[in-house]
Coordinates of N, CA and C and ligand atoms in Angstrom, one line a residue:
X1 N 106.7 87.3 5.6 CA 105.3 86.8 5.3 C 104.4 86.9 6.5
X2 N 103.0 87.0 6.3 CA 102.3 87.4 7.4 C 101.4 86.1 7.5
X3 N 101.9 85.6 9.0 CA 101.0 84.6 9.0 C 99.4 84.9 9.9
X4 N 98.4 84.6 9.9 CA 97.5 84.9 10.3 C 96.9 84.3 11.9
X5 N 97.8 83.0 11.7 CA 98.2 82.7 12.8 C 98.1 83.0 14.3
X6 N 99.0 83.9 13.9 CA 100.3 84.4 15.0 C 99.4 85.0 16.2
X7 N 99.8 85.2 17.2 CA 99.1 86.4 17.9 C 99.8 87.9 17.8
X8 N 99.0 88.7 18.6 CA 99.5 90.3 18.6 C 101.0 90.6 18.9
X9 N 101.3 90.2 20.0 CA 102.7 90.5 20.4 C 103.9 89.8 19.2
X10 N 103.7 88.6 18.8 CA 104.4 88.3 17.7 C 104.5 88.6 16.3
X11 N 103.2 89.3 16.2 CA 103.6 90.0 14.8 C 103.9 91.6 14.9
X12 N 103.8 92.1 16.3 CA 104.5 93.2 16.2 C 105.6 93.1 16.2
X13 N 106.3 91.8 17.0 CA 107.8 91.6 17.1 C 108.5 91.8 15.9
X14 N 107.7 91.0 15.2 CA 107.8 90.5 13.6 C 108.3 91.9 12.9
X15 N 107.3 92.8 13.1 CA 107.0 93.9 12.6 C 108.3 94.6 13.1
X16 N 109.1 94.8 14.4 CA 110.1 95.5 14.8 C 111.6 95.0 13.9
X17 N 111.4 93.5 14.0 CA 112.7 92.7 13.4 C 112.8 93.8 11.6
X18 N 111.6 93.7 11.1 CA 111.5 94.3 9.7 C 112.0 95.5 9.8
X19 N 111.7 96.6 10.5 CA 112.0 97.9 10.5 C 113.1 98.0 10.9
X20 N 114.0 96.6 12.1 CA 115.7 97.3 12.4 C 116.0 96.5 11.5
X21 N 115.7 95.4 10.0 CA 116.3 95.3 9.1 C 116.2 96.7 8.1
X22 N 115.2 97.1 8.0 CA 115.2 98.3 7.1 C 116.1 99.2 7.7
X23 N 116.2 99.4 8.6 CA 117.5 100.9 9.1 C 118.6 99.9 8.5
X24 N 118.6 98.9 8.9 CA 120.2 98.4 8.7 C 120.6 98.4 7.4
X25 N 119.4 98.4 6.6 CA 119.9 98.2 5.0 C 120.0 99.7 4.5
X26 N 119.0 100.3 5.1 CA 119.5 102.1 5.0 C 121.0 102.6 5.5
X27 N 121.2 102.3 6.8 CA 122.7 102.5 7.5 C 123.8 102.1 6.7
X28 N 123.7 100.5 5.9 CA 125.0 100.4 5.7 C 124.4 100.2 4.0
X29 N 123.8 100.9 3.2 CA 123.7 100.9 1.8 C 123.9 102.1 1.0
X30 N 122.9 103.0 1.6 CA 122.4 104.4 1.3 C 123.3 105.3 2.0
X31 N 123.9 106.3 0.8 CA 125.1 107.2 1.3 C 124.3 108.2 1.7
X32 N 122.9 108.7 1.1 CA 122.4 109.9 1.7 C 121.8 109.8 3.1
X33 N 121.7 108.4 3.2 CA 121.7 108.5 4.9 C 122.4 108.3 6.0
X34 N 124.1 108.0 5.2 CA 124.9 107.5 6.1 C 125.3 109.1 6.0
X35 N 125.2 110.0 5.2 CA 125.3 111.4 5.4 C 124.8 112.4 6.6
X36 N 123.6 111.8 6.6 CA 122.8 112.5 7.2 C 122.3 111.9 8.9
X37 N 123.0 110.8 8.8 CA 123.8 109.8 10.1 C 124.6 110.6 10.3
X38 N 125.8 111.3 10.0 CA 127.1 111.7 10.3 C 126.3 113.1 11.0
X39 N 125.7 113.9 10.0 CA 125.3 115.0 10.2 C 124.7 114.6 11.4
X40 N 123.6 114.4 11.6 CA 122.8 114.0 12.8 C 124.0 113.8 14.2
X41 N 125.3 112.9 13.9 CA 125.8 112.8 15.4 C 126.9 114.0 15.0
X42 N 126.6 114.9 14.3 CA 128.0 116.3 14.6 C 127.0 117.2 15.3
X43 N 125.7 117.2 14.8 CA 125.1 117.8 15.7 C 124.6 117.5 17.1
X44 N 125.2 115.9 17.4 CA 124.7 115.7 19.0 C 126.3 116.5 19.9
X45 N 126.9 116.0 18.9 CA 128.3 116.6 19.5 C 128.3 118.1 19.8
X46 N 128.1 118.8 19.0 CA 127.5 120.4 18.9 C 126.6 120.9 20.3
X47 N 125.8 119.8 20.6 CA 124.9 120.2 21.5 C 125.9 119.5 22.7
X48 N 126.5 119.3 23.0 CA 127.2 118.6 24.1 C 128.4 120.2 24.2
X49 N 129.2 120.4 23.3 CA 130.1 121.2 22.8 C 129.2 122.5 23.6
X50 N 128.4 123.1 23.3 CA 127.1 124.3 23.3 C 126.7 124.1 24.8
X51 N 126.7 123.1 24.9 CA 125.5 122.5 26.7 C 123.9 122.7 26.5
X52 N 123.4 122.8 25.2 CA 122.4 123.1 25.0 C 121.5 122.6 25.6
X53 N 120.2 123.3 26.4 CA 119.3 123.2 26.9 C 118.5 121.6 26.6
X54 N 117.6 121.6 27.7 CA 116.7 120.2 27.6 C 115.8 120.5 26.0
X55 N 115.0 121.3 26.4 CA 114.1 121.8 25.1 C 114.9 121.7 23.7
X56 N 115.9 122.1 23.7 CA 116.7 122.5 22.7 C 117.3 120.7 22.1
X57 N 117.6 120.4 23.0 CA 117.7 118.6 22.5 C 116.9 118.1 22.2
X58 N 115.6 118.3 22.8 CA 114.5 117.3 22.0 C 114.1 118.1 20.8
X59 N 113.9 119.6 20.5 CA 114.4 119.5 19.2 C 115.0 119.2 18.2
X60 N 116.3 119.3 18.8 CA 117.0 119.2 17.6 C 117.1 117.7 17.2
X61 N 116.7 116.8 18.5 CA 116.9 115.3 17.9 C 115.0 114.3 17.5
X62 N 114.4 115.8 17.3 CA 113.2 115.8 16.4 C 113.6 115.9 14.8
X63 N 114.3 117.4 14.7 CA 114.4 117.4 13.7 C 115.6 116.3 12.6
X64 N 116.4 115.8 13.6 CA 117.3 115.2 13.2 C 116.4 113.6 12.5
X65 N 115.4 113.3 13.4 CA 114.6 112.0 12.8 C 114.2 112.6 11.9
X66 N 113.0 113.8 12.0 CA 112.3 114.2 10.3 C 113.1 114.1 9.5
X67 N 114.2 114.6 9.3 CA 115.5 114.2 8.3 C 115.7 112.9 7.9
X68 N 115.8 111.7 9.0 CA 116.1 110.6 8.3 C 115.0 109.6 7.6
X69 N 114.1 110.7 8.6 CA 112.2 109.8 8.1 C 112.1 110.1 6.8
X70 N 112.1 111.3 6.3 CA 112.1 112.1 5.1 C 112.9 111.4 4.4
X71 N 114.3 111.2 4.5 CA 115.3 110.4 3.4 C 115.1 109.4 3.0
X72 N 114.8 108.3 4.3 CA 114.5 106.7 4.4 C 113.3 106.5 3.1
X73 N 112.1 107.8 3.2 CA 110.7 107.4 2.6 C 111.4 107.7 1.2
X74 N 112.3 109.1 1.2 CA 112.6 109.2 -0.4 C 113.6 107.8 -0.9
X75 N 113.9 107.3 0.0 CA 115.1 106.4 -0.7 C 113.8 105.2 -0.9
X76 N 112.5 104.9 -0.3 CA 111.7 103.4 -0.6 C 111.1 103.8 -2.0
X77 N 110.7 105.2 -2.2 CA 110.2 106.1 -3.2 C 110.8 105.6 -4.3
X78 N 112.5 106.2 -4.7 CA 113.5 105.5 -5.5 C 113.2 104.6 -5.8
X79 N 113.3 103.4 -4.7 CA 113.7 102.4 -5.5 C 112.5 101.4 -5.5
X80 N 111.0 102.0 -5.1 CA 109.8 101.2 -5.6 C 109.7 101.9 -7.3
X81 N 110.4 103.6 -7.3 CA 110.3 103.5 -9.0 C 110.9 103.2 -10.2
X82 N 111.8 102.8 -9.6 CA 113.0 102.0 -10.4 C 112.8 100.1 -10.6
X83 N 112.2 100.0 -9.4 CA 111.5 98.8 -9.9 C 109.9 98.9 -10.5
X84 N 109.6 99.5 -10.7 CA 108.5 99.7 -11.4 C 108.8 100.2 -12.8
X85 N 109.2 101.0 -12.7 CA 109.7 101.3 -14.3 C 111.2 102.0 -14.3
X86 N 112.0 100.9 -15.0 CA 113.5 101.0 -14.7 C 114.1 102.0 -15.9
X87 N 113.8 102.0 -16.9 CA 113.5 102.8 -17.9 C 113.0 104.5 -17.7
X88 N 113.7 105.2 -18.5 CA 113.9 107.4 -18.3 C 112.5 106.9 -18.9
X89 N 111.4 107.8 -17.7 CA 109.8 108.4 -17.8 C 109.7 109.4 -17.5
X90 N 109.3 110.8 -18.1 CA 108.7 111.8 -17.6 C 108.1 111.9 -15.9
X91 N 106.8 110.7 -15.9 CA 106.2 110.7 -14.7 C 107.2 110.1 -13.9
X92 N 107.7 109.2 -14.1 CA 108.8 108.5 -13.1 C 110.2 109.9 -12.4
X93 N 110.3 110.6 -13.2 CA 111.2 111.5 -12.8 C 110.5 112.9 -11.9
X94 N 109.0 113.4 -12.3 CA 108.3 113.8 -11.0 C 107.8 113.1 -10.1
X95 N 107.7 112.0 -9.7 CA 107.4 111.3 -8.7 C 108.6 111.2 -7.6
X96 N 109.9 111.3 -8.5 CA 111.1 111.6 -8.2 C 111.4 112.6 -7.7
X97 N 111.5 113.5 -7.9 CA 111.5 114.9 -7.5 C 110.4 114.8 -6.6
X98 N 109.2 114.7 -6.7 CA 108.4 114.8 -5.3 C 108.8 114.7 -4.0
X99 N 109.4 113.5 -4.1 CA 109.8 112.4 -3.4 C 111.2 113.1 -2.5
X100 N 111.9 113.4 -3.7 CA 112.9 114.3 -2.9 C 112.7 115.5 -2.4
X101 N 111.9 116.3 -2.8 CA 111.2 117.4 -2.1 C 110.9 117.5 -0.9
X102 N 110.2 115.9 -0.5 CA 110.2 116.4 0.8 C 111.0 115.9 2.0
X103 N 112.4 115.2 1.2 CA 113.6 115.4 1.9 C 114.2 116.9 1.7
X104 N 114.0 117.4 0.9 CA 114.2 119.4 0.8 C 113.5 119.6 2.1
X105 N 112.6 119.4 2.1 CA 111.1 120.3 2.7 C 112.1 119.7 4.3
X106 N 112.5 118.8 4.8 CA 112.8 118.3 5.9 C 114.5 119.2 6.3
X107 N 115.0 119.0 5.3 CA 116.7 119.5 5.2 C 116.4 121.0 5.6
X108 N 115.5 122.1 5.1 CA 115.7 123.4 5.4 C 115.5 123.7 6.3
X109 N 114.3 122.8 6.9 CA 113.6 123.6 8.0 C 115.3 122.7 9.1
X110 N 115.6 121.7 9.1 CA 117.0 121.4 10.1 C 118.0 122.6 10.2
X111 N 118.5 123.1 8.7 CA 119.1 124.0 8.7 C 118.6 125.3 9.5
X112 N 117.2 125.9 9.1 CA 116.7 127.1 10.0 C 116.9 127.0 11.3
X113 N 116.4 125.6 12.3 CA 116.5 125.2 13.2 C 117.9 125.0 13.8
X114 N 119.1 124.5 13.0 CA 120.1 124.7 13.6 C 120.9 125.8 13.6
X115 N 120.1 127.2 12.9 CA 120.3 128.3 12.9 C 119.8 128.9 14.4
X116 N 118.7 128.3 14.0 CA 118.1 129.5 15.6 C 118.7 128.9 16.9
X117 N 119.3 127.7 17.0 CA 119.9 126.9 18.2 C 121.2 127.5 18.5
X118 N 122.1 127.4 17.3 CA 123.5 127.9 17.2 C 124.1 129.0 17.3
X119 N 123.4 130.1 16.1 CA 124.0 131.5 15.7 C 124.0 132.2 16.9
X120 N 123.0 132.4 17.6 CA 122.8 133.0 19.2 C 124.2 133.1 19.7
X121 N 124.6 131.4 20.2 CA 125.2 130.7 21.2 C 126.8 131.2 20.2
X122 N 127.0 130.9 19.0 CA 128.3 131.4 18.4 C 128.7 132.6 18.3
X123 N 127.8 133.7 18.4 CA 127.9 135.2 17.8 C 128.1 135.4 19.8
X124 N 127.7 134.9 20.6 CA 127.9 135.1 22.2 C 129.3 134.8 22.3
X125 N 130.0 133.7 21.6 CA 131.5 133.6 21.8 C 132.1 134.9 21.4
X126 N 131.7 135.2 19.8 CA 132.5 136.5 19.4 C 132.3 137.5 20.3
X127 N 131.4 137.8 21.2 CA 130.6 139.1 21.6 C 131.6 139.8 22.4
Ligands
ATP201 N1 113.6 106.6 -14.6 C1 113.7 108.0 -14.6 N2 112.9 108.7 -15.5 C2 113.0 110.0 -15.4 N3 113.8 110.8 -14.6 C3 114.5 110.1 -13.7 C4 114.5 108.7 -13.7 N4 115.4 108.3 -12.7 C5 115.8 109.4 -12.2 N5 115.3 110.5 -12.8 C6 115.6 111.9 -12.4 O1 116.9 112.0 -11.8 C7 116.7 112.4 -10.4 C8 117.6 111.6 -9.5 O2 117.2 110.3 -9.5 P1 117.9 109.2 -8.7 O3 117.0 108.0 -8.6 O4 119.2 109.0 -9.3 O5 118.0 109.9 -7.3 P2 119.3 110.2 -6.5 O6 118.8 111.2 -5.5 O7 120.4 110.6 -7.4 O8 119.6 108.8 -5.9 P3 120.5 108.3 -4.8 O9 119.8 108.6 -3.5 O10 120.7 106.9 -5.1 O11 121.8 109.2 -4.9 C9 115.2 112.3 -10.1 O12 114.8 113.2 -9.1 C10 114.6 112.5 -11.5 O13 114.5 113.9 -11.7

């Protein structure tokens, strides 16, 4: 609840307590993000494994957040439309699909990216 009360620093506090309950209910609820949690730390391991560059880490643990930002928003997407209309809708199932789209739109470009980081550095082992 928002009290109007409050001062600045306390309701951003407020504000932080809500978002590490929101990961927490993401972390230990939602399989597509505890997926994509796992994925995220095989690729920190990868980059440890590789020695991969400074540049090359803050990419990849760029794209590893757009990933879970992308999932987290499709997973609030879900289930604001499931509580909105719980019942099979035409619209409710593209809003769905939207939604997951641009967890697609986030997934490919990681994959490209963990292409251009890796394939180099793996095809240099075979070489
Ligand atoms: N109420 C609905 N009406 C119409 N189509 C729906 C509805 N619910 C789901 N769909 C269709 O099924 C797809 C999957 O929806 P769902 O909510 O099950 O997502 P999911 O990705 O399987 O969920 P989760 O992240 O829980 O595994 C949607 O993208 C949409 O095409």
């Amino acid at each position: 609840m928002n009290n109007s009360k409050d001062g600045f620093v306390k309701k951003r506090l407020r504000g932080i307590k809500f978002a590490l309950k929101g990961i927490w209910i993401l972390a230990t609820t939602e399989d597509s993000i505890k997926a994509q949690f796992f994925i995220g730390l095989f690729a920190i391991v990868l980059g440890f494994l590789f020695n991969i560059s400074l540049s090359e880490w803050m990419i990849q643990l760029t794209i590893t957040g757009l990933v879970l930002v992308a999932e987290a928003l499709n997973t609030a997407v879900e289930k604001m439309a499931d509580f909105i209309h719980p019942n099979f809708d035409k619209k409710i199932g593209i809003i769905k699909d939207v939604a997951a789209g641009a967890a697609g739109f986030a997934a490919i470009i990681s994959i490209i990216v963990g292409c251009i980081i890796y394939i180099p550095k793996i095809a240099y082992i075979f070489s």
